[in-house]
Amino acid sequence: MGDVGIRHAYFTGRGKILVRAKSEIEQYKADRSRIIVTEIPYQVNKAKLVEKIAELVHEKRVDGISDLRDESSRAGMRIVIELKKDVNANVVLNNLYKHTQLQDTFGVIMIALVNGEPKVLNLREMLYHYIAHQKDVVTRRTQFDLDKARERLHILEGLMIALDNIDEVIAIIKASANGAEAKERLIARFGFSERQAQAILDMRLQRLTGLEREKLEAEYGELKRTVEYLASLLADEGKLMGVVKDEMLEIRRRFADPRRTEITKIVEDIDMDDIIQEEDMVVTCTHHGYIKRIAEATYRTQRRGGVGISAGATREEDFLEDIFVTSTHSYIMFFTNKGRAFRIKCYSIPEASRTAKGTPIVNLLQLQTGEFVTAAFPIGRQTEGGYLVLCTRQGVIKKTPLSDFSNIRKGGLIAQNLREGDELISVALSAGDDEFIIGTRDGMSIRFSEQDVRSMGRNASGVRAIKLSEGDCVVDMSMVKPGSCVIAITENGMGKRTEEDAYRVQGRAGKGIIAMNITEKTGKLVCLKVSEGNEDLMLIRDDGVVIRVPVDTISVISRNTQGVRLMKIDEGHRVASVALAPHNDDEPQKGGEESDGDISNENDNANAAETAPSAAPEPPDTTETPDATETPDATENPNTPENL
């Protein structure tokens, strides 16, 4: 798989070569397919591989497999992986590559002894030293053969002299008292060496025949030619290297066979985006730090005033705090109460059932003691060049380029320096020239241009967004778009839509105007969100119950009103969080155990009473702050929060 590992091994002497099983995807029914594995990587045990796949399926780490069979025979290997209906075979196969030895790495280390010491060599060095070694082998072999040939030639020369003087040689031997005396007399008479004399004494009588003499003469002539050839090899390096080359070609001729593996130019690393199928997910976070993701289709649309369905089980005193819809391939940025930012992929959040509690977020993020997530923000693919706008509980706002958060370490990054007692509550992604509206717990709001907030670095504190009354605090911040509507929701389930132009643009750092008439009946303001009108509004109660209401079914009424009932809130409970989600095209629920006809009737009656102010002239809003109090704070300094 790919030539990167091969190139690295050849250039450095070390490398990891990615090897992958040979497989094919077979469509055997209109809506079903299967994966056929015909070859597996080198040194991978087939039985253990099949066992591992079965284990992954059992542990639900790999989804979409309905059956697994080993149909291997003498004809060849065949592992059949049958998939469930309408499952993407490529996603399953990539997942198996990631988690099993269907894809493995083969380590390469080209080590050799160089001058008696082990050394890692690249391909060029390896070839150089191998050729040098082969040259040395051929040289030493040639020298050995030459020495042997010369030694034999020396013996044959003595035997030839002895045969020419055979009668005298025999007489000397017969006249000698022993072998030693005979050897000395032969050496003295013919000038033989000791080895020649000994060979003559060891010669059998049959060598004296004429035929044997001819053989000796033929051997002598052949040896002379061999000695000349071997000597010429040692004298001519080019000729010697020719022998080395010929021997290598002979090895290739005898042992070369077609390549059994295929080298393909495929990226070595498997991107998790290729493994995880892209789909819309609802991500929920609880007040006590539990997080999970659920398929967006799990939630179906209901009528306004319905009871809703549970978004997840929560432990005692815990409740859902954040909910948003995003893609599995999108990044999710988390912002903590201490002003730090983290970023993970949506698919890295464990998927759970609708009623499951979820996973502690501390298992995914490296949070400090006393630190918890206060805002979570999905980042899409078309966000380059944008800004992150951050707002704190005490009404401090800051704008920072999103590019400053492109490389977030596992331990997180500082997103905003906070003054004592303050915390980060809301984050939005902007283009740099948008308008924002901020809502407070006491029902006040302020709309201002983003251009009133200059861009600052990550470590800056920010500037004042709204002047808060004593005991009041910011609950939400949203981006305002032309033609949109502003949705205000209270903790007692009351809500309304108001045209965005009802909230005039003011100067940043003013006291603002009334967004909702807050009474004991309505409870405090929970959110102030901006909607295009084609979404669904998801209200989450503090006990984990969620209701999904189409935005276009919410009454459009003026600013200084209480709104209509959107969700039934039992005594002791409250609306904890609100989120906008893409509209669900499923038909609204008409009945069943999860709807409440009495509640709908009650709300219908309440609507008539609560929307009455829009039919008659509304009394003047005497609580609005004069424009003179809406001027920006001239002493703002992003790095000195004391001046805010």
XYZ file of C-alpha atoms in Angstrom:
644
model
C 0.000 0.000 0.000
C 1.778 3.081 -1.246
C 5.458 3.584 -1.922
C 6.153 5.971 0.955
C 7.272 3.215 3.320
C 9.327 1.557 0.594
C 11.020 4.816 -0.338
C 11.751 5.593 3.289
C 13.263 2.157 3.812
C 15.394 2.483 0.674
C 16.608 5.985 1.527
C 17.181 5.540 5.281
C 17.432 1.813 5.897
C 14.354 1.821 8.119
C 10.694 1.941 7.207
C 7.199 0.612 7.703
C 5.490 -0.900 4.719
C 1.714 -0.941 4.829
C 0.309 -4.274 3.689
C -3.371 -4.862 3.086
C -5.492 -7.909 2.390
C -6.782 -8.408 -1.123
C -10.552 -8.066 -1.081
C -13.497 -7.217 -3.273
C -17.037 -6.017 -2.652
C -19.716 -8.227 -4.163
C -23.317 -7.096 -4.617
C -25.384 -10.269 -4.340
C -28.787 -8.627 -3.780
C -30.295 -5.284 -4.689
C -29.829 -3.918 -1.179
C -27.173 -6.254 0.207
C -23.475 -6.705 -0.390
C -20.618 -8.721 1.032
C -16.859 -8.413 1.336
C -14.771 -11.286 -0.042
C -11.193 -11.564 1.267
C -8.949 -13.749 -0.919
C -5.489 -12.885 0.455
C -4.275 -11.653 3.832
C -1.020 -9.901 4.791
C 2.213 -11.835 5.322
C 2.546 -13.599 8.704
C -1.102 -12.923 9.652
C -2.908 -15.923 11.137
C -6.217 -16.432 9.361
C -8.008 -18.060 12.300
C -7.017 -15.256 14.668
C -8.069 -12.684 12.076
C -11.570 -14.169 11.751
C -11.817 -14.396 15.541
C -10.861 -10.722 15.871
C -13.525 -9.631 13.375
C -16.157 -11.625 15.270
C -15.003 -10.024 18.528
C -15.340 -6.516 17.071
C -18.866 -7.286 15.885
C -19.810 -8.716 19.291
C -18.444 -5.623 21.076
C -20.270 -3.396 18.529
C -17.035 -1.648 17.611
C -17.740 -2.497 13.971
C -21.320 -2.110 12.787
C -23.097 -3.415 9.716
C -21.895 -7.059 9.629
C -24.614 -9.715 9.631
C -22.579 -12.887 9.012
C -18.956 -14.038 8.921
C -17.771 -17.260 7.277
C -14.449 -18.879 6.398
C -14.970 -20.678 3.079
C -11.276 -21.334 2.421
C -10.373 -24.594 0.670
C -7.588 -26.141 -1.380
C -8.655 -23.872 -4.205
C -7.626 -20.847 -2.165
C -8.527 -18.504 0.655
C -12.046 -17.081 0.889
C -13.333 -15.176 3.925
C -16.916 -13.969 3.446
C -18.194 -10.957 5.402
C -21.894 -10.426 4.735
C -23.330 -6.990 5.467
C -26.686 -5.800 6.690
C -29.261 -4.166 4.457
C -28.229 -0.858 2.859
C -24.889 -0.740 4.704
C -22.017 1.096 3.002
C -19.516 -1.693 2.299
C -16.580 0.689 1.882
C -17.161 2.176 5.341
C -17.222 -1.296 6.926
C -14.113 -2.372 5.007
C -12.193 0.743 6.053
C -13.246 0.113 9.638
C -11.907 -3.448 9.425
C -8.648 -2.135 7.958
C -8.358 0.181 10.944
C -9.111 -2.335 13.692
C -7.854 -5.692 12.358
C -4.843 -7.205 10.620
C -6.603 -6.990 7.281
C -4.242 -4.058 7.125
C -0.907 -4.354 8.883
C 2.555 -2.834 8.867
C 5.686 -4.773 8.019
C 8.792 -3.286 9.602
C 11.940 -2.974 7.504
C 15.455 -2.572 8.902
C 18.313 -3.153 6.485
C 21.175 -4.049 8.814
C 24.461 -5.687 7.827
C 27.959 -6.280 9.194
C 30.332 -3.663 7.835
C 33.958 -4.297 8.827
C 32.693 -6.610 11.542
C 30.221 -4.108 13.018
C 26.426 -4.050 12.549
C 25.262 -1.005 10.609
C 21.925 0.189 9.173
C 22.321 0.828 5.455
C 20.190 2.514 2.831
C 19.612 0.817 -0.497
C 22.643 2.324 -2.217
C 24.939 1.467 0.684
C 23.420 -1.992 0.940
C 24.053 -2.665 -2.756
C 27.566 -1.248 -2.524
C 28.497 -3.413 0.444
C 26.766 -6.455 -1.041
C 28.663 -6.089 -4.304
C 31.885 -5.528 -2.360
C 31.105 -8.648 -0.363
C 30.403 -10.641 -3.513
C 33.661 -9.365 -5.001
C 35.485 -10.471 -1.882
C 33.783 -13.865 -2.001
C 34.675 -14.387 -5.661
C 38.244 -13.174 -5.072
C 38.810 -15.473 -2.124
C 37.171 -18.363 -3.923
C 39.293 -17.748 -7.012
C 42.448 -17.521 -4.919
C 41.518 -20.738 -3.150
C 40.849 -22.516 -6.447
C 44.106 -21.140 -7.876
C 46.106 -22.374 -4.903
C 44.512 -25.804 -5.160
C 45.137 -25.955 -8.918
C 48.781 -24.923 -8.545
C 49.275 -27.458 -5.788
C 47.823 -30.206 -7.950
C 49.843 -29.019 -10.938
C 52.979 -29.223 -8.819
C 52.177 -32.844 -7.911
C 51.440 -33.730 -11.527
C 54.769 -32.275 -12.651
C 56.553 -34.621 -10.198
C 54.520 -37.599 -11.356
C 55.282 -36.831 -14.993
C 59.039 -36.733 -14.236
C 58.734 -39.978 -12.284
C 56.927 -41.691 -15.174
C 59.607 -40.530 -17.584
C 62.215 -42.142 -15.311
C 60.138 -44.946 -13.914
C 62.838 -47.647 -13.946
C 65.303 -45.519 -12.031
C 62.624 -44.414 -9.593
C 61.651 -48.019 -8.892
C 65.297 -48.990 -8.389
C 65.817 -46.180 -5.865
C 62.713 -47.204 -3.963
C 63.704 -50.884 -3.918
C 67.200 -50.062 -2.735
C 65.962 -47.893 0.146
C 65.576 -49.319 3.634
C 62.367 -47.374 4.382
C 60.044 -44.698 3.034
C 61.965 -41.817 4.545
C 65.183 -42.938 2.947
C 63.429 -43.442 -0.404
C 61.958 -39.892 -0.200
C 65.359 -38.381 0.546
C 67.045 -40.274 -2.287
C 64.310 -39.223 -4.800
C 64.628 -35.597 -3.745
C 68.382 -35.765 -4.046
C 68.305 -37.500 -7.454
C 65.471 -35.629 -9.276
C 65.083 -32.428 -7.256
C 61.531 -33.262 -6.149
C 59.883 -31.380 -3.344
C 58.791 -33.317 -0.322
C 55.174 -33.245 -1.492
C 56.150 -34.507 -4.948
C 58.320 -37.248 -3.457
C 55.537 -38.293 -1.107
C 53.015 -38.362 -3.984
C 55.364 -40.614 -5.987
C 55.683 -42.979 -3.051
C 51.892 -42.990 -2.624
C 51.243 -43.686 -6.328
C 49.545 -46.994 -7.085
C 51.181 -49.333 -9.589
C 48.167 -49.112 -11.933
C 49.117 -45.491 -12.627
C 52.103 -46.895 -14.529
C 49.904 -48.113 -17.380
C 49.800 -46.211 -20.615
C 46.128 -45.198 -20.159
C 46.793 -43.690 -16.756
C 49.716 -41.770 -18.169
C 47.458 -40.217 -20.819
C 44.976 -39.194 -18.106
C 47.741 -37.536 -16.122
C 48.894 -35.645 -19.169
C 45.315 -34.513 -19.948
C 44.776 -33.414 -16.358
C 48.083 -31.584 -16.412
C 47.107 -29.644 -19.528
C 43.662 -28.760 -18.131
C 45.148 -27.561 -14.863
C 47.619 -25.340 -16.655
C 44.760 -23.613 -18.479
C 42.780 -23.304 -15.225
C 45.716 -21.754 -13.446
C 46.177 -19.256 -16.239
C 42.437 -18.313 -16.167
C 42.249 -17.961 -12.403
C 45.415 -15.917 -12.340
C 43.998 -13.627 -15.017
C 40.837 -13.065 -12.924
C 42.887 -11.962 -9.967
C 44.997 -9.735 -12.159
C 42.027 -8.012 -13.903
C 39.322 -6.444 -11.648
C 36.974 -5.850 -14.572
C 37.112 -9.516 -15.468
C 36.511 -10.440 -11.834
C 33.416 -8.162 -11.608
C 32.132 -9.808 -14.773
C 32.068 -13.080 -12.866
C 30.135 -11.400 -10.052
C 27.596 -10.071 -12.570
C 27.205 -13.435 -14.304
C 26.549 -15.169 -11.010
C 23.853 -12.624 -10.078
C 22.179 -13.093 -13.453
C 22.240 -16.836 -12.891
C 20.490 -16.391 -9.554
C 17.820 -14.283 -11.252
C 17.375 -16.893 -13.979
C 16.963 -19.726 -11.510
C 14.827 -18.121 -8.856
C 12.956 -15.162 -10.408
C 9.146 -15.468 -10.487
C 6.258 -13.013 -11.036
C 5.545 -10.514 -8.205
C 2.919 -11.883 -5.865
C 2.092 -8.554 -4.219
C 0.750 -5.417 -5.830
C 2.195 -1.996 -5.046
C -0.540 0.632 -5.144
C -0.223 4.350 -4.552
C -2.676 4.729 -1.712
C -2.254 7.036 1.260
C -0.773 5.129 4.164
C -2.915 6.556 6.951
C -6.635 5.859 7.044
C -8.558 9.040 7.717
C -11.250 8.491 10.312
C -13.564 10.484 8.053
C -13.323 7.576 5.588
C -14.303 5.106 8.293
C -17.197 6.967 9.878
C -20.252 7.461 7.696
C -21.339 11.099 7.536
C -24.775 11.716 9.012
C -26.554 14.325 11.090
C -26.274 13.871 14.837
C -27.887 15.479 17.847
C -25.234 16.132 20.492
C -26.408 16.640 24.062
C -24.458 17.809 27.109
C -25.774 17.729 30.667
C -25.178 20.196 33.476
C -23.021 17.662 35.318
C -20.841 16.963 32.299
C -22.299 13.980 30.434
C -22.207 14.003 26.644
C -23.522 11.757 23.887
C -24.573 11.823 20.275
C -27.793 10.440 18.839
C -29.037 10.164 15.265
C -31.010 13.313 14.432
C -33.886 11.254 13.014
C -34.570 9.866 16.508
C -36.582 12.965 17.380
C -39.881 13.445 15.588
C -41.894 16.640 15.348
C -44.782 17.214 17.802
C -47.474 19.843 18.160
C -46.868 22.974 20.201
C -47.812 22.312 23.807
C -47.047 18.586 23.650
C -45.359 16.699 26.480
C -42.362 15.608 24.367
C -40.059 12.583 24.548
C -37.030 12.004 26.702
C -33.700 13.153 25.274
C -31.757 11.106 27.795
C -31.682 9.654 31.258
C -30.121 11.963 33.826
C -29.067 11.272 37.344
C -30.605 13.097 40.280
C -30.195 16.896 40.116
C -28.672 16.709 36.610
C -30.277 18.163 33.495
C -29.558 18.747 29.820
C -27.763 22.018 29.241
C -26.642 22.030 25.581
C -28.096 20.437 22.482
C -27.218 21.026 18.842
C -27.292 19.281 15.489
C -24.114 18.710 13.468
C -22.430 16.227 11.138
C -20.344 13.320 12.386
C -17.397 14.737 10.397
C -17.584 18.212 11.903
C -15.365 19.517 14.660
C -16.969 20.487 17.936
C -15.336 23.218 19.968
C -15.875 23.199 23.705
C -15.499 26.283 25.867
C -15.172 26.032 29.623
C -16.096 28.284 32.499
C -12.411 29.153 32.802
C -12.251 30.496 29.257
C -10.385 27.564 27.710
C -11.183 25.956 24.348
C -10.996 22.323 23.222
C -11.749 20.712 19.862
C -12.714 17.148 18.952
C -14.479 15.439 16.055
C -18.169 14.697 16.517
C -17.631 10.992 15.794
C -15.187 10.745 18.723
C -18.144 11.288 21.047
C -19.603 7.844 21.878
C -22.972 7.254 20.256
C -25.709 6.236 22.671
C -29.417 5.516 22.738
C -31.970 8.254 23.307
C -32.491 7.255 26.939
C -28.828 6.630 27.793
C -27.050 8.925 30.226
C -23.993 9.440 28.033
C -20.246 9.578 28.646
C -18.548 11.867 31.196
C -17.037 14.691 29.184
C -13.916 14.534 31.356
C -13.125 11.291 29.521
C -12.832 13.267 26.274
C -11.354 16.584 27.437
C -8.467 17.289 29.795
C -10.338 19.495 32.250
C -8.739 21.015 35.320
C -10.079 20.795 38.856
C -13.223 22.891 39.143
C -13.452 23.359 35.368
C -16.536 22.400 33.390
C -17.924 22.955 29.904
C -20.232 25.948 29.568
C -20.562 26.179 25.778
C -20.164 23.802 22.859
C -20.000 24.938 19.274
C -19.995 22.833 16.067
C -17.541 24.004 13.405
C -18.541 23.304 9.797
C -16.352 23.051 6.711
C -17.017 26.567 5.372
C -15.666 28.534 8.312
C -12.264 29.762 7.106
C -11.682 33.457 7.633
C -14.408 33.765 10.251
C -14.385 34.987 13.824
C -15.391 33.511 17.140
C -17.468 35.894 19.229
C -17.428 35.048 22.941
C -19.727 36.453 25.618
C -19.458 36.087 29.393
C -22.010 35.990 32.191
C -21.081 39.517 33.270
C -21.664 40.934 29.797
C -18.093 41.011 28.434
C -17.751 40.295 24.717
C -14.705 39.470 22.609
C -14.056 38.769 18.920
C -11.114 36.546 17.905
C -10.187 35.137 14.456
C -11.117 31.479 14.143
C -7.666 30.856 12.666
C -6.223 31.466 16.141
C -7.848 28.169 17.144
C -6.624 26.076 14.192
C -4.102 24.123 16.268
C -5.680 23.284 19.582
C -3.577 21.021 21.762
C -5.061 18.105 23.628
C -4.739 20.113 26.809
C -6.764 22.982 25.334
C -6.049 26.651 24.584
C -6.926 29.884 26.366
C -9.907 31.390 24.547
C -10.543 34.377 26.822
C -9.014 35.831 29.963
C -11.790 36.239 32.517
C -11.959 38.547 35.476
C -12.697 37.129 38.898
C -16.202 35.734 39.286
C -16.979 35.779 35.566
C -17.513 32.815 33.255
C -17.946 32.143 29.550
C -21.540 31.345 28.529
C -21.960 31.751 24.752
C -19.941 31.496 21.550
C -20.909 32.307 17.957
C -19.184 32.098 14.587
C -19.329 35.281 12.516
C -18.040 36.794 9.278
C -16.838 39.950 11.013
C -19.654 42.337 10.062
C -22.731 40.720 11.614
C -25.114 41.982 14.272
C -25.625 40.334 17.650
C -28.356 40.411 20.233
C -27.753 39.633 23.888
C -30.470 38.688 26.369
C -30.346 38.873 30.147
C -32.070 36.871 32.837
C -34.311 39.811 33.763
C -35.625 40.056 30.197
C -33.439 42.878 28.893
C -31.724 42.811 25.498
C -29.313 44.797 23.391
C -28.659 44.593 19.661
C -25.433 46.019 18.283
C -23.100 45.739 15.304
C -20.166 43.364 15.513
C -18.012 46.120 14.050
C -18.307 47.845 17.430
C -16.130 45.012 18.785
C -12.591 45.061 17.465
C -10.688 41.835 16.808
C -8.508 40.688 19.703
C -6.076 37.880 20.439
C -6.904 34.738 22.348
C -5.451 35.998 25.617
C -7.450 39.263 25.618
C -10.329 39.834 28.040
C -12.785 41.692 25.800
C -15.038 44.750 26.135
C -18.434 45.470 27.706
C -21.417 44.295 25.650
C -24.295 45.389 27.894
C -24.677 47.358 31.079
C -26.324 45.039 33.606
C -28.592 45.959 36.475
C -27.702 44.711 39.926
C -28.362 40.978 40.219
C -28.902 40.565 36.461
C -26.703 38.472 34.174
C -26.440 37.478 30.518
C -28.229 34.255 29.523
C -27.762 34.143 25.743
C -26.168 35.723 22.697
C -27.294 35.191 19.090
C -26.444 36.514 15.651
C -29.200 38.595 14.010
C -29.921 38.141 10.301
C -32.189 40.371 8.163
C -35.736 39.025 7.912
C -35.274 36.673 10.846
C -37.217 36.551 14.072
C -36.137 36.607 17.693
C -37.373 33.818 19.938
C -37.582 34.408 23.677
C -38.147 31.465 26.021
C -38.588 31.558 29.793
C -37.898 28.907 32.400
C -41.644 28.268 32.889
C -42.088 27.223 29.251
C -43.441 30.507 27.925
C -42.183 31.738 24.577
C -42.813 33.949 21.588
C -41.533 35.090 18.227
C -40.842 38.732 17.508
C -39.729 40.340 14.257
C -36.054 41.218 14.401
C -36.693 44.846 13.448
C -38.521 45.270 16.755
C -35.077 45.210 18.342
C -33.386 48.353 17.111
C -29.617 48.531 16.719
C -28.056 50.303 19.677
C -24.574 51.227 20.725
C -22.579 48.531 22.434
C -22.346 48.767 26.238
C -25.801 50.336 26.678
C -28.468 49.100 29.084
C -30.693 47.881 26.257
C -34.440 47.430 25.884
C -37.029 44.938 27.126
C -37.071 41.613 25.271
C -39.822 39.965 27.314
C -42.203 40.973 30.041
C -40.863 38.915 32.943
C -43.426 37.989 35.615
C -43.879 35.272 38.211
C -45.940 33.380 35.638
C -43.224 33.415 32.982
C -40.190 32.948 35.187
C -36.789 34.280 34.250
C -35.567 34.428 30.644
C -33.686 31.294 29.534
C -32.725 32.139 25.975
C -32.958 34.767 23.276
C -32.340 33.074 19.941
C -32.575 34.197 16.329
C -34.395 31.955 13.844
C -35.011 31.979 10.095
C -38.452 30.530 10.790
C -37.885 27.189 9.044
C -36.263 25.342 11.937
C -37.538 23.331 14.858
C -37.168 24.593 18.402
C -36.012 22.011 20.937
C -36.835 22.807 24.567
C -35.122 20.759 27.253
C -36.533 20.497 30.732
C -34.182 20.120 33.700
C -35.348 16.510 34.183
C -34.217 15.556 30.668
C -37.536 15.777 28.797
C -37.290 17.412 25.374
C -39.980 18.729 23.058
C -39.515 19.630 19.406
C -41.730 22.429 18.092
C -41.678 23.892 14.560
C -40.727 27.555 14.841
C -43.411 28.621 12.368
C -46.111 27.391 14.792
C -45.017 29.814 17.518
C -47.089 32.985 17.708
C -45.514 36.198 16.425
C -46.167 38.932 18.986
C -44.528 42.123 20.134
C -41.513 42.564 22.342
C -43.011 43.680 25.624
C -45.334 40.672 26.133
C -45.277 37.406 28.048
C -45.666 35.046 25.095
C -47.561 31.759 24.833
C -47.031 28.409 26.492
C -44.698 26.200 24.467
C -44.028 23.417 26.966
C -45.841 22.100 29.975
C -43.666 22.575 33.057
C -44.602 20.610 36.160
C -44.097 22.161 39.553
C -40.489 21.965 40.667
C -39.124 21.850 37.124
C -38.000 24.463 34.618
C -36.737 24.849 31.072
C -32.969 24.353 31.308
C -31.835 24.799 27.725
C -33.140 25.622 24.265
C -31.669 24.819 20.849
C -32.591 25.283 17.205
C -32.473 22.202 14.965
C -33.128 21.579 11.251
C -36.798 21.038 10.545
C -37.942 17.411 10.655
C -40.098 16.607 7.622
C -41.975 13.846 9.470
C -45.646 14.543 10.143
C -46.321 16.069 13.574
C -47.553 13.618 16.181
C -51.369 13.601 16.383
C -51.731 11.553 19.512
C -50.292 8.725 21.539
C -48.641 8.416 24.913
C -46.145 11.198 24.238
C -48.738 13.924 23.488
C -51.242 15.493 25.834
C -54.578 16.626 24.418
C -55.471 18.518 27.573
C -52.236 20.437 27.432
C -52.913 21.423 23.823
C -56.384 22.679 24.701
C -55.007 24.589 27.631
C -52.412 26.182 25.407
C -54.951 27.006 22.728
C -56.981 28.852 25.341
C -53.848 30.483 26.695
C -52.869 31.625 23.234
C -56.030 33.636 22.852
C -55.463 35.398 26.148
C -51.721 35.857 25.780
C -51.817 37.146 22.220
C -54.574 39.619 23.025
C -52.125 42.497 23.505
C -51.146 42.216 19.854
C -54.774 42.783 18.802
C -55.164 45.896 20.943
C -52.795 48.824 21.324
C -49.916 47.782 23.550
C -49.124 50.061 26.502
C -45.884 51.979 26.145
C -42.760 50.240 27.405
C -41.653 52.629 30.101
C -38.787 50.393 31.197
C -36.706 50.967 28.083
C -33.387 52.695 28.626
C -32.979 56.124 26.991
C -30.566 56.298 24.102
C -28.228 58.437 26.185
C -27.366 55.409 28.293
C -26.559 53.262 25.267
C -23.203 54.798 24.357
C -20.103 52.605 24.312
C -17.685 52.529 27.207
C -14.877 54.886 26.217
C -12.452 53.334 28.703
C -12.544 49.846 27.206
C -9.269 47.921 27.194
C -9.210 44.263 26.159
C -6.321 43.465 28.458
C -7.498 45.398 31.536
C -10.918 44.037 32.535
C -10.965 46.318 35.569
C -11.879 49.193 33.228
C -15.001 47.473 31.936
